[in-house]
mmCIF file of C-alpha atoms in Angstrom:
data_model
loop_
_atom_site.group_PDB
_atom_site.id
_atom_site.type_symbol
_atom_site.label_atom_id
_atom_site.label_comp_id
_atom_site.label_asym_id
_atom_site.label_seq_id
_atom_site.Cartn_x
_atom_site.Cartn_y
_atom_site.Cartn_z
ATOM 1 C CA MET U 1 0.000 0.000 0.000
ATOM 2 C CA ALA U 2 1.108 3.574 -0.617
ATOM 3 C CA ALA U 3 2.534 5.425 2.347
ATOM 4 C CA PRO U 4 0.527 8.320 3.821
ATOM 5 C CA GLY U 5 1.305 11.640 2.147
ATOM 6 C CA GLU U 6 3.516 14.113 3.947
ATOM 7 C CA ASN U 7 0.537 16.458 4.252
ATOM 8 C CA LEU U 8 -1.079 14.112 6.807
ATOM 9 C CA LYS U 9 -0.255 15.400 10.306
ATOM 10 C CA ILE U 10 -1.582 14.908 13.818
ATOM 11 C CA ASP U 11 -3.106 17.782 15.803
ATOM 12 C CA GLY U 12 -0.119 18.924 17.856
ATOM 13 C CA SER U 13 -2.128 21.299 20.016
ATOM 14 C CA ARG U 14 -4.618 18.587 20.937
ATOM 15 C CA LEU U 15 -1.797 16.209 21.838
ATOM 16 C CA TRP U 16 -0.160 18.842 24.036
ATOM 17 C CA ASP U 17 -3.441 19.672 25.764
ATOM 18 C CA SER U 18 -3.926 15.975 26.535
ATOM 19 C CA LEU U 19 -0.427 15.725 28.008
ATOM 20 C CA MET U 20 -1.118 18.713 30.242
ATOM 21 C CA GLU U 21 -4.500 17.362 31.348
ATOM 22 C CA MET U 22 -3.036 13.963 32.242
ATOM 23 C CA ALA U 23 -0.294 15.775 34.205
ATOM 24 C CA GLN U 24 -2.958 17.172 36.540
ATOM 25 C CA ILE U 25 -3.381 13.646 37.929
ATOM 26 C CA GLY U 26 -0.738 12.730 40.475
ATOM 27 C CA PRO U 27 1.126 16.051 40.505
ATOM 28 C CA GLY U 28 4.610 16.120 41.963
ATOM 29 C CA ILE U 29 5.977 18.774 44.259
ATOM 30 C CA ALA U 30 8.175 20.516 41.682
ATOM 31 C CA GLY U 31 6.164 20.600 38.475
ATOM 32 C CA GLY U 32 6.326 16.956 37.487
ATOM 33 C CA ASN U 33 4.341 13.876 38.447
ATOM 34 C CA ASN U 34 4.152 11.207 41.122
ATOM 35 C CA ARG U 35 1.756 8.694 39.590
ATOM 36 C CA GLN U 36 3.345 5.459 40.692
ATOM 37 C CA THR U 37 1.937 2.182 39.486
ATOM 38 C CA LEU U 38 -1.187 0.757 41.161
ATOM 39 C CA THR U 39 -1.764 3.835 43.308
ATOM 40 C CA ASP U 40 -5.068 5.677 43.430
ATOM 41 C CA ASP U 41 -3.624 8.289 41.062
ATOM 42 C CA ASP U 42 -2.625 5.560 38.617
ATOM 43 C CA ALA U 43 -6.255 4.424 38.677
ATOM 44 C CA LYS U 44 -7.426 7.980 37.964
ATOM 45 C CA GLY U 45 -5.021 8.318 35.043
ATOM 46 C CA ARG U 46 -6.238 5.022 33.615
ATOM 47 C CA ALA U 47 -9.860 6.128 33.917
ATOM 48 C CA LEU U 48 -9.156 9.364 32.050
ATOM 49 C CA PHE U 49 -7.353 7.469 29.295
ATOM 50 C CA GLN U 50 -10.281 5.055 28.981
ATOM 51 C CA THR U 51 -12.730 7.965 28.725
ATOM 52 C CA TRP U 52 -10.705 9.485 25.906
ATOM 53 C CA CYS U 53 -10.426 6.162 24.080
ATOM 54 C CA GLU U 54 -14.127 5.450 24.265
ATOM 55 C CA ALA U 55 -14.879 8.988 23.036
ATOM 56 C CA ALA U 56 -12.677 8.165 20.028
ATOM 57 C CA GLY U 57 -14.806 5.098 19.286
ATOM 58 C CA MET U 58 -12.419 2.463 20.603
ATOM 59 C CA THR U 59 -13.216 -0.597 22.698
ATOM 60 C CA MET U 60 -11.151 -1.311 25.813
ATOM 61 C CA GLY U 61 -9.668 -4.637 26.849
ATOM 62 C CA VAL U 62 -7.714 -5.216 30.076
ATOM 63 C CA ASP U 63 -5.568 -8.250 30.824
ATOM 64 C CA GLU U 64 -4.830 -9.925 34.151
ATOM 65 C CA MET U 65 -1.731 -7.740 34.632
ATOM 66 C CA GLY U 66 -3.852 -4.605 34.247
ATOM 67 C CA THR U 67 -2.478 -3.649 30.836
ATOM 68 C CA MET U 68 -4.992 -1.624 28.821
ATOM 69 C CA PHE U 69 -5.641 -2.277 25.117
ATOM 70 C CA ALA U 70 -7.845 0.265 23.281
ATOM 71 C CA ARG U 71 -8.814 -1.023 19.817
ATOM 72 C CA ARG U 72 -9.887 0.744 16.644
ATOM 73 C CA GLU U 73 -11.243 -1.801 14.214
ATOM 74 C CA GLY U 74 -9.739 -2.390 10.779
ATOM 75 C CA THR U 75 -11.542 -3.368 7.603
ATOM 76 C CA ASP U 76 -10.121 -6.907 7.570
ATOM 77 C CA PRO U 77 -11.401 -8.936 10.546
ATOM 78 C CA ASP U 78 -8.622 -11.478 10.030
ATOM 79 C CA ALA U 79 -5.729 -9.004 9.964
ATOM 80 C CA LEU U 80 -3.535 -8.893 13.059
ATOM 81 C CA PRO U 81 -3.579 -5.519 14.826
ATOM 82 C CA VAL U 82 -0.788 -2.965 14.827
ATOM 83 C CA TYR U 83 -0.069 -2.039 18.447
ATOM 84 C CA VAL U 84 1.242 1.303 19.644
ATOM 85 C CA GLY U 85 1.796 2.647 23.155
ATOM 86 C CA SER U 86 3.952 2.938 26.247
ATOM 87 C CA HIS U 87 3.047 3.555 29.914
ATOM 88 C CA LEU U 88 1.207 6.030 32.157
ATOM 89 C CA ASP U 89 2.961 5.232 35.455
ATOM 90 C CA THR U 90 5.763 7.521 36.637
ATOM 91 C CA GLN U 91 8.720 7.666 38.970
ATOM 92 C CA PRO U 92 8.110 9.140 42.469
ATOM 93 C CA THR U 93 9.668 12.355 41.175
ATOM 94 C CA GLY U 94 8.885 11.833 37.505
ATOM 95 C CA GLY U 95 8.246 14.079 34.555
ATOM 96 C CA LYS U 96 5.113 14.705 32.517
ATOM 97 C CA TYR U 97 6.311 13.000 29.328
ATOM 98 C CA ASP U 98 8.249 9.805 30.096
ATOM 99 C CA GLY U 99 5.942 7.052 28.852
ATOM 100 C CA VAL U 100 2.869 9.281 28.733
ATOM 101 C CA LEU U 101 3.897 10.776 25.382
ATOM 102 C CA GLY U 102 3.895 7.300 23.842
ATOM 103 C CA VAL U 103 0.414 6.435 25.113
ATOM 104 C CA LEU U 104 -1.208 9.742 24.221
ATOM 105 C CA GLY U 105 0.698 9.892 20.935
ATOM 106 C CA GLY U 106 -1.007 6.594 20.088
ATOM 107 C CA LEU U 107 -4.380 8.045 21.058
ATOM 108 C CA GLU U 108 -3.692 11.040 18.825
ATOM 109 C CA ILE U 109 -3.183 8.685 15.865
ATOM 110 C CA ILE U 110 -6.721 7.399 16.333
ATOM 111 C CA ARG U 111 -8.182 10.875 16.771
ATOM 112 C CA THR U 112 -6.457 12.033 13.588
ATOM 113 C CA LEU U 113 -7.653 9.030 11.590
ATOM 114 C CA ASN U 114 -11.176 9.783 12.797
ATOM 115 C CA ASP U 115 -10.852 13.444 11.810
ATOM 116 C CA LEU U 116 -9.699 12.494 8.315
ATOM 117 C CA GLY U 117 -12.148 9.626 7.847
ATOM 118 C CA ILE U 118 -9.302 7.202 7.113
ATOM 119 C CA ARG U 119 -9.720 3.463 7.544
ATOM 120 C CA THR U 120 -6.937 0.908 7.829
ATOM 121 C CA LYS U 121 -6.861 -2.741 6.895
ATOM 122 C CA HIS U 122 -5.320 -3.767 10.213
ATOM 123 C CA PRO U 123 -6.890 -2.780 13.527
ATOM 124 C CA ILE U 124 -4.818 -0.366 15.628
ATOM 125 C CA VAL U 125 -4.541 -0.934 19.375
ATOM 126 C CA VAL U 126 -3.293 1.762 21.756
ATOM 127 C CA THR U 127 -1.638 0.219 24.810
ATOM 128 C CA ASN U 128 -0.861 1.288 28.383
ATOM 129 C CA TRP U 129 1.531 -1.271 29.883
ATOM 130 C CA THR U 130 1.362 -1.718 33.661
ATOM 131 C CA ASN U 131 4.401 -0.982 35.853
ATOM 132 C CA GLU U 132 6.972 -0.037 33.243
ATOM 133 C CA GLU U 133 8.919 2.051 35.738
ATOM 134 C CA GLY U 134 9.452 -0.674 38.337
ATOM 135 C CA THR U 135 9.962 1.962 41.002
ATOM 136 C CA ARG U 136 7.293 0.620 43.350
ATOM 137 C CA PHE U 137 7.343 -3.041 42.309
ATOM 138 C CA ALA U 138 10.641 -4.300 40.866
ATOM 139 C CA PRO U 139 11.552 -5.182 38.196
ATOM 140 C CA ALA U 140 10.816 -2.589 35.558
ATOM 141 C CA MET U 141 8.701 -3.456 32.493
ATOM 142 C CA LEU U 142 6.868 -6.020 34.611
ATOM 143 C CA ALA U 143 3.620 -6.447 32.669
ATOM 144 C CA SER U 144 5.264 -6.476 29.250
ATOM 145 C CA GLY U 145 7.737 -8.994 30.668
ATOM 146 C CA VAL U 146 4.894 -11.318 31.641
ATOM 147 C CA PHE U 147 3.273 -10.733 28.238
ATOM 148 C CA ALA U 148 6.507 -11.780 26.500
ATOM 149 C CA GLY U 149 6.945 -14.832 28.714
ATOM 150 C CA MET U 150 9.949 -13.519 30.643
ATOM 151 C CA HIS U 151 8.191 -13.738 34.035
ATOM 152 C CA THR U 152 5.346 -15.852 35.310
ATOM 153 C CA GLN U 153 2.168 -14.093 36.330
ATOM 154 C CA ASP U 154 2.225 -15.645 39.804
ATOM 155 C CA TRP U 155 5.768 -14.375 40.354
ATOM 156 C CA ALA U 156 4.707 -10.892 39.228
ATOM 157 C CA TYR U 157 1.689 -10.917 41.547
ATOM 158 C CA ASP U 158 4.000 -11.711 44.482
ATOM 159 C CA ARG U 159 6.287 -8.678 43.952
ATOM 160 C CA GLU U 160 6.200 -6.470 47.047
ATOM 161 C CA ASP U 161 6.660 -2.740 47.501
ATOM 162 C CA ALA U 162 8.605 -1.114 50.353
ATOM 163 C CA GLU U 163 5.592 -1.490 52.637
ATOM 164 C CA GLY U 164 5.158 -5.189 51.912
ATOM 165 C CA LEU U 165 2.083 -4.719 49.705
ATOM 166 C CA LYS U 166 1.846 -7.210 46.854
ATOM 167 C CA PHE U 167 1.421 -6.294 43.199
ATOM 168 C CA GLY U 168 -1.523 -8.644 42.674
ATOM 169 C CA ASP U 169 -3.380 -7.341 45.715
ATOM 170 C CA GLU U 170 -2.854 -3.694 44.759
ATOM 171 C CA LEU U 171 -3.933 -4.350 41.168
ATOM 172 C CA ALA U 172 -7.208 -5.771 42.455
ATOM 173 C CA ARG U 173 -7.598 -2.975 45.000
ATOM 174 C CA ILE U 174 -7.532 -0.180 42.402
ATOM 175 C CA GLY U 175 -9.993 -2.076 40.195
ATOM 176 C CA TRP U 176 -7.817 -2.650 37.131
ATOM 177 C CA LYS U 177 -7.275 -6.394 37.229
ATOM 178 C CA GLY U 178 -8.745 -7.557 33.940
ATOM 179 C CA ASP U 179 -9.896 -11.017 32.933
ATOM 180 C CA GLU U 180 -7.991 -11.375 29.664
ATOM 181 C CA PRO U 181 -5.128 -13.941 29.707
ATOM 182 C CA VAL U 182 -1.748 -12.221 29.528
ATOM 183 C CA GLY U 183 0.109 -12.754 26.271
ATOM 184 C CA ALA U 184 -2.878 -14.169 24.395
ATOM 185 C CA ARG U 185 -2.899 -11.272 21.924
ATOM 186 C CA LYS U 186 -1.007 -11.621 18.645
ATOM 187 C CA MET U 187 0.550 -8.558 17.046
ATOM 188 C CA HIS U 188 1.305 -7.582 13.472
ATOM 189 C CA ALA U 189 3.793 -5.024 14.847
ATOM 190 C CA PHE U 190 4.425 -2.779 17.857
ATOM 191 C CA PHE U 191 5.636 0.847 17.876
ATOM 192 C CA GLU U 192 6.615 2.964 20.887
ATOM 193 C CA LEU U 193 7.203 6.718 20.975
ATOM 194 C CA HIS U 194 9.362 7.969 23.845
ATOM 195 C CA ILE U 195 11.434 10.918 24.910
ATOM 196 C CA GLU U 196 15.122 10.143 24.486
ATOM 197 C CA GLN U 197 16.022 10.384 28.196
ATOM 198 C CA GLY U 198 19.491 11.364 27.033
ATOM 199 C CA PRO U 199 21.212 14.443 25.578
ATOM 200 C CA ILE U 200 22.187 13.295 22.080
ATOM 201 C CA LEU U 201 19.252 14.501 19.958
ATOM 202 C CA GLU U 202 19.197 17.953 21.530
ATOM 203 C CA ALA U 203 22.980 18.301 21.267
ATOM 204 C CA GLU U 204 22.861 17.305 17.594
ATOM 205 C CA ASP U 205 19.854 19.588 16.923
ATOM 206 C CA THR U 206 18.017 16.564 15.527
ATOM 207 C CA ALA U 207 14.251 16.129 15.714
ATOM 208 C CA ILE U 208 13.873 12.340 15.523
ATOM 209 C CA GLY U 209 15.762 9.373 16.902
ATOM 210 C CA VAL U 210 15.330 6.170 14.902
ATOM 211 C CA VAL U 211 15.989 3.518 17.540
ATOM 212 C CA THR U 212 17.825 0.559 16.067
ATOM 213 C CA HIS U 213 18.939 -1.207 19.254
ATOM 214 C CA GLY U 214 18.380 -1.222 22.997
ATOM 215 C CA GLN U 215 21.059 -1.739 25.601
ATOM 216 C CA GLY U 216 21.083 -4.895 27.637
ATOM 217 C CA LEU U 217 21.115 -4.590 31.411
ATOM 218 C CA TRP U 218 22.277 -6.327 34.566
ATOM 219 C CA TRP U 219 21.124 -5.120 37.990
ATOM 220 C CA LEU U 220 23.122 -6.676 40.819
ATOM 221 C CA GLU U 221 22.152 -6.141 44.455
ATOM 222 C CA VAL U 222 25.165 -6.329 46.770
ATOM 223 C CA THR U 223 24.895 -6.833 50.530
ATOM 224 C CA LEU U 224 28.020 -6.230 52.625
ATOM 225 C CA THR U 225 28.067 -7.301 56.267
ATOM 226 C CA GLY U 226 30.544 -5.879 58.770
ATOM 227 C CA LYS U 227 30.236 -4.702 62.365
ATOM 228 C CA ASP U 228 28.472 -1.645 63.796
ATOM 229 C CA SER U 229 30.795 0.282 66.072
ATOM 230 C CA HIS U 230 31.415 3.761 67.437
ATOM 231 C CA THR U 231 33.062 6.159 64.973
ATOM 232 C CA GLY U 232 35.000 7.915 67.695
ATOM 233 C CA SER U 233 36.258 5.099 69.887
ATOM 234 C CA THR U 234 36.969 2.279 67.416
ATOM 235 C CA PRO U 235 40.619 2.242 66.243
ATOM 236 C CA MET U 236 41.057 2.462 62.486
ATOM 237 C CA ASN U 237 42.779 -0.924 62.288
ATOM 238 C CA MET U 238 39.923 -2.644 64.158
ATOM 239 C CA ARG U 239 37.020 -1.471 62.022
ATOM 240 C CA VAL U 240 34.878 -3.752 59.824
ATOM 241 C CA ASN U 241 33.353 -0.955 57.777
ATOM 242 C CA ALA U 242 30.650 -1.899 55.286
ATOM 243 C CA GLY U 243 30.553 1.696 54.062
ATOM 244 C CA LEU U 244 34.223 1.535 53.090
ATOM 245 C CA GLY U 245 33.560 -1.677 51.187
ATOM 246 C CA MET U 246 30.731 -0.010 49.300
ATOM 247 C CA ALA U 247 32.995 2.922 48.415
ATOM 248 C CA ARG U 248 35.690 0.645 47.018
ATOM 249 C CA ILE U 249 33.177 -1.398 45.018
ATOM 250 C CA THR U 250 31.719 1.858 43.682
ATOM 251 C CA GLU U 251 35.176 2.697 42.340
ATOM 252 C CA LEU U 252 35.447 -0.825 40.898
ATOM 253 C CA VAL U 253 32.134 -0.413 39.041
ATOM 254 C CA HIS U 254 33.360 2.842 37.499
ATOM 255 C CA THR U 255 36.663 1.262 36.491
ATOM 256 C CA ILE U 256 34.956 -1.740 34.892
ATOM 257 C CA ALA U 257 32.661 0.499 32.827
ATOM 258 C CA MET U 258 35.493 2.806 31.735
ATOM 259 C CA GLU U 259 37.662 -0.117 30.656
ATOM 260 C CA ASN U 260 34.813 -1.393 28.449
ATOM 261 C CA GLN U 261 34.435 1.818 26.468
ATOM 262 C CA PRO U 262 32.838 2.588 24.107
ATOM 263 C CA ALA U 263 29.196 1.537 24.459
ATOM 264 C CA ALA U 264 29.183 0.496 28.100
ATOM 265 C CA VAL U 265 28.008 2.180 31.300
ATOM 266 C CA GLY U 266 27.928 1.315 34.980
ATOM 267 C CA ALA U 267 26.994 2.966 38.243
ATOM 268 C CA ILE U 268 25.545 2.441 41.695
ATOM 269 C CA GLY U 269 22.198 4.202 41.779
ATOM 270 C CA GLN U 270 20.572 2.935 44.970
ATOM 271 C CA ALA U 271 22.522 2.629 48.210
ATOM 272 C CA ASN U 272 21.717 2.250 51.897
ATOM 273 C CA VAL U 273 23.950 1.881 54.943
ATOM 274 C CA TYR U 274 22.837 0.625 58.337
ATOM 275 C CA PRO U 275 22.201 1.755 61.004
ATOM 276 C CA ASN U 276 22.678 5.056 59.104
ATOM 277 C CA SER U 277 23.662 7.034 62.186
ATOM 278 C CA ARG U 278 26.222 9.835 62.095
ATOM 279 C CA ASN U 279 28.367 8.347 64.842
ATOM 280 C CA VAL U 280 28.126 4.650 63.981
ATOM 281 C CA ILE U 281 30.428 2.885 61.518
ATOM 282 C CA PRO U 282 28.086 1.048 59.126
ATOM 283 C CA GLY U 283 27.786 -2.633 59.878
ATOM 284 C CA LYS U 284 25.769 -3.293 56.743
ATOM 285 C CA ALA U 285 25.498 -1.797 53.257
ATOM 286 C CA VAL U 286 23.004 -2.743 50.552
ATOM 287 C CA PHE U 287 23.340 -1.239 47.079
ATOM 288 C CA THR U 288 22.391 -1.923 43.471
ATOM 289 C CA ILE U 289 24.830 -1.944 40.549
ATOM 290 C CA ASP U 290 23.503 -1.069 37.082
ATOM 291 C CA PHE U 291 25.590 -2.282 34.109
ATOM 292 C CA ARG U 292 24.375 -1.646 30.541
ATOM 293 C CA SER U 293 25.680 -2.227 27.031
ATOM 294 C CA PRO U 294 24.315 -3.040 23.570
ATOM 295 C CA ASP U 295 27.163 -5.575 23.281
ATOM 296 C CA GLN U 296 26.280 -8.907 24.881
ATOM 297 C CA SER U 297 29.902 -9.907 25.517
ATOM 298 C CA LYS U 298 30.687 -6.596 27.243
ATOM 299 C CA LEU U 299 27.517 -6.774 29.316
ATOM 300 C CA ASP U 300 28.194 -10.283 30.576
ATOM 301 C CA GLY U 301 31.909 -9.571 30.972
ATOM 302 C CA MET U 302 31.255 -6.584 33.242
ATOM 303 C CA LYS U 303 28.998 -8.692 35.444
ATOM 304 C CA ALA U 304 31.522 -11.521 35.606
ATOM 305 C CA ARG U 305 34.379 -9.188 36.554
ATOM 306 C CA LEU U 306 32.331 -7.566 39.321
ATOM 307 C CA GLU U 307 31.376 -10.982 40.688
ATOM 308 C CA ALA U 308 35.043 -12.010 40.659
ATOM 309 C CA GLU U 309 36.641 -8.879 42.124
ATOM 310 C CA ALA U 310 34.075 -7.531 44.605
ATOM 311 C CA PRO U 311 34.431 -10.550 46.931
ATOM 312 C CA LYS U 312 38.194 -9.892 47.047
ATOM 313 C CA ILE U 313 37.532 -6.331 48.200
ATOM 314 C CA ALA U 314 35.139 -7.603 50.842
ATOM 315 C CA ALA U 315 37.600 -10.235 52.046
ATOM 316 C CA ASP U 316 40.415 -7.691 52.369
ATOM 317 C CA LEU U 317 38.192 -5.638 54.694
ATOM 318 C CA GLY U 318 36.846 -8.597 56.666
ATOM 319 C CA LEU U 319 33.341 -8.165 55.251
ATOM 320 C CA GLY U 320 30.752 -10.736 54.301
ATOM 321 C CA ILE U 321 29.292 -10.309 50.807
ATOM 322 C CA GLU U 322 26.271 -11.505 48.846
ATOM 323 C CA ILE U 323 25.636 -10.588 45.192
ATOM 324 C CA GLU U 324 22.153 -11.231 43.800
ATOM 325 C CA PRO U 325 20.987 -10.491 40.224
ATOM 326 C CA VAL U 326 17.697 -8.571 40.557
ATOM 327 C CA GLY U 327 17.124 -7.461 36.979
ATOM 328 C CA HIS U 328 18.309 -8.473 33.522
ATOM 329 C CA PHE U 329 17.553 -8.295 29.832
ATOM 330 C CA ASP U 330 19.766 -8.961 26.829
ATOM 331 C CA PRO U 331 20.603 -6.305 24.229
ATOM 332 C CA VAL U 332 17.822 -5.734 21.720
ATOM 333 C CA THR U 333 17.961 -5.436 17.929
ATOM 334 C CA PHE U 334 14.698 -3.944 16.722
ATOM 335 C CA ASP U 335 12.912 -5.250 13.621
ATOM 336 C CA PRO U 336 14.524 -3.883 10.418
ATOM 337 C CA GLY U 337 11.158 -3.518 8.682
ATOM 338 C CA CYS U 338 9.616 -1.509 11.509
ATOM 339 C CA VAL U 339 12.789 0.547 11.941
ATOM 340 C CA GLY U 340 12.699 1.217 8.206
ATOM 341 C CA ALA U 341 9.102 2.440 8.476
ATOM 342 C CA VAL U 342 10.154 4.921 11.176
ATOM 343 C CA ARG U 343 13.144 6.156 9.157
ATOM 344 C CA ALA U 344 11.070 6.485 5.987
ATOM 345 C CA ALA U 345 8.403 8.441 7.874
ATOM 346 C CA ALA U 346 10.975 10.926 9.189
ATOM 347 C CA GLU U 347 12.390 11.389 5.707
ATOM 348 C CA ARG U 348 8.966 11.744 4.095
ATOM 349 C CA LEU U 349 8.017 14.423 6.617
ATOM 350 C CA GLY U 350 11.303 16.283 6.217
ATOM 351 C CA TYR U 351 12.465 15.899 9.827
ATOM 352 C CA SER U 352 16.148 15.696 10.715
ATOM 353 C CA HIS U 353 16.841 12.238 12.095
ATOM 354 C CA MET U 354 19.597 9.925 13.257
ATOM 355 C CA ASP U 355 19.958 6.340 14.415
ATOM 356 C CA LEU U 356 20.060 5.827 18.184
ATOM 357 C CA ILE U 357 20.706 3.056 20.662
ATOM 358 C CA SER U 358 18.296 3.359 23.580
ATOM 359 C CA GLY U 359 20.150 3.678 26.859
ATOM 360 C CA ALA U 360 17.059 2.883 28.930
ATOM 361 C CA GLY U 361 14.796 -0.127 29.089
ATOM 362 C CA HIS U 362 11.322 0.120 27.554
ATOM 363 C CA ASP U 363 8.307 -2.140 27.101
ATOM 364 C CA ALA U 364 9.308 -2.360 23.433
ATOM 365 C CA CYS U 365 12.425 -4.269 24.516
ATOM 366 C CA TRP U 366 10.297 -7.170 25.785
ATOM 367 C CA ILE U 367 7.644 -6.985 23.064
ATOM 368 C CA ASN U 368 10.395 -7.218 20.448
ATOM 369 C CA ARG U 369 10.725 -10.859 21.520
ATOM 370 C CA VAL U 370 7.182 -11.706 20.387
ATOM 371 C CA ALA U 371 6.407 -9.219 17.578
ATOM 372 C CA PRO U 372 8.209 -6.966 15.074
ATOM 373 C CA THR U 373 8.951 -3.797 17.036
ATOM 374 C CA ALA U 374 10.513 -0.353 16.677
ATOM 375 C CA MET U 375 10.814 2.880 18.643
ATOM 376 C CA VAL U 376 10.668 6.591 17.807
ATOM 377 C CA MET U 377 12.408 9.116 20.060
ATOM 378 C CA CYS U 378 12.186 12.887 20.399
ATOM 379 C CA PRO U 379 14.613 15.171 22.267
ATOM 380 C CA CYS U 380 14.254 16.249 25.883
ATOM 381 C CA VAL U 381 15.863 19.322 27.415
ATOM 382 C CA ASP U 382 19.390 18.602 28.698
ATOM 383 C CA GLY U 383 18.643 14.898 28.348
ATOM 384 C CA LEU U 384 16.896 15.043 31.712
ATOM 385 C CA SER U 385 14.368 12.372 32.691
ATOM 386 C CA HIS U 386 13.172 10.599 35.860
ATOM 387 C CA ASN U 387 13.152 14.098 37.282
ATOM 388 C CA GLU U 388 10.330 16.595 37.790
ATOM 389 C CA ALA U 389 12.294 19.102 35.693
ATOM 390 C CA GLU U 390 11.956 16.825 32.648
ATOM 391 C CA GLU U 391 10.860 18.971 29.690
ATOM 392 C CA ILE U 392 10.148 18.770 25.972
ATOM 393 C CA SER U 393 8.685 21.293 23.548
ATOM 394 C CA PRO U 394 5.279 21.056 21.841
ATOM 395 C CA GLU U 395 7.152 20.995 18.526
ATOM 396 C CA TRP U 396 9.263 18.011 19.562
ATOM 397 C CA ALA U 397 6.168 16.165 20.757
ATOM 398 C CA ALA U 398 4.334 16.858 17.501
ATOM 399 C CA ALA U 399 7.286 15.773 15.353
ATOM 400 C CA GLY U 400 7.635 12.483 17.224
ATOM 401 C CA ALA U 401 3.894 11.843 17.032
ATOM 402 C CA ASN U 402 3.827 12.639 13.323
ATOM 403 C CA VAL U 403 6.557 10.096 12.622
ATOM 404 C CA LEU U 404 4.731 7.591 14.840
ATOM 405 C CA PHE U 405 1.488 8.300 12.947
ATOM 406 C CA HIS U 406 3.063 7.650 9.555
ATOM 407 C CA ALA U 407 4.941 4.505 10.642
ATOM 408 C CA VAL U 408 1.874 3.010 12.322
ATOM 409 C CA VAL U 409 -0.608 3.902 9.582
ATOM 410 C CA GLU U 410 1.705 2.707 6.807
ATOM 411 C CA THR U 411 2.106 -0.602 8.639
ATOM 412 C CA ALA U 412 -1.662 -0.835 9.247
ATOM 413 C CA GLU U 413 -2.281 -0.085 5.533
ATOM 414 C CA ILE U 414 -4.696 2.654 4.489
ATOM 415 C CA VAL U 415 -7.745 1.313 2.686
ATOM 416 C CA GLY U 416 -8.903 3.116 -0.463
#
């Protein structure tokens, strides 16, 4: 089928107004959002999204992980749907665009098709995946992971938040536990629009990122056990300092990542010492290491080196050590056909574009295992994300949504 003409555009003002209206639900304290998964505010955001979808003539399905699927019918009842979407949940101090742009950009596709009276052969389904962020219930991308067969549903239901509340119980509590079996849906393709969450597009003054690959990831939780003792009265040579062990392993993580350049990163992002008192030498430290790379051998090599060398550091300091993998996915190569549709759309519309490797995990990374998948990215100011100061421009949002529109509609095939 012929591709949509470059004159076909979404309504950028309507998309922006929708983003701002959704941002009123679960406001943060500094201009962003705190709409964590399976909270009351998450439920309110879902309800607003459903209202908008039904007003656009779509029917809503919800699976047993709470993922929402809003469907616009195609002309061929036997054609597999083209899926598009992202997530509505946020970090505790999240921005207004991370994930939300991808969901509401998908909704804007449907609204624009309705405005123009355009039908497609394939149905189009706009998706809100549950618990992409993983900030309340680890790991991230939980529902899409169950959908793709990476986790069992029972295991996901048993995930607990910091207060000991279980995912399955909270999903039922907010009223968004559906009855549709997870993973039963078959997809013709999946597309996800997202802010870059990095500085490259803005620095290169480029409107569109064509995402060809996604980095793989290892999260390793390290527990060091020493001895609590008084900071003033314990001689330096008699200390068993878990905090010192954490500091030296932090340096090791940095060294490992730097020695695997280019295309490798590593850091400790979450860290706690106990008893966390100003005059007590920490007897315990628990922290999470985040290694990422699009190169499988580098990714696994960084993990192996940490697991080999960190115990030596602990032993030298008299510390006990446990290292537990708490999150993992392999590097992703997105579908060449879907990636080509994104690139062609950017070129057809006259937008500057470049290939990107996604530094963050996304639902698309799991869905790529079960369906042809691609991602579109737009810039964000200073590359800032997972922060209430996260910002994009209406023009960037519209450009990303226009490319998404063309890639999705071309794949769904205009009829007539």
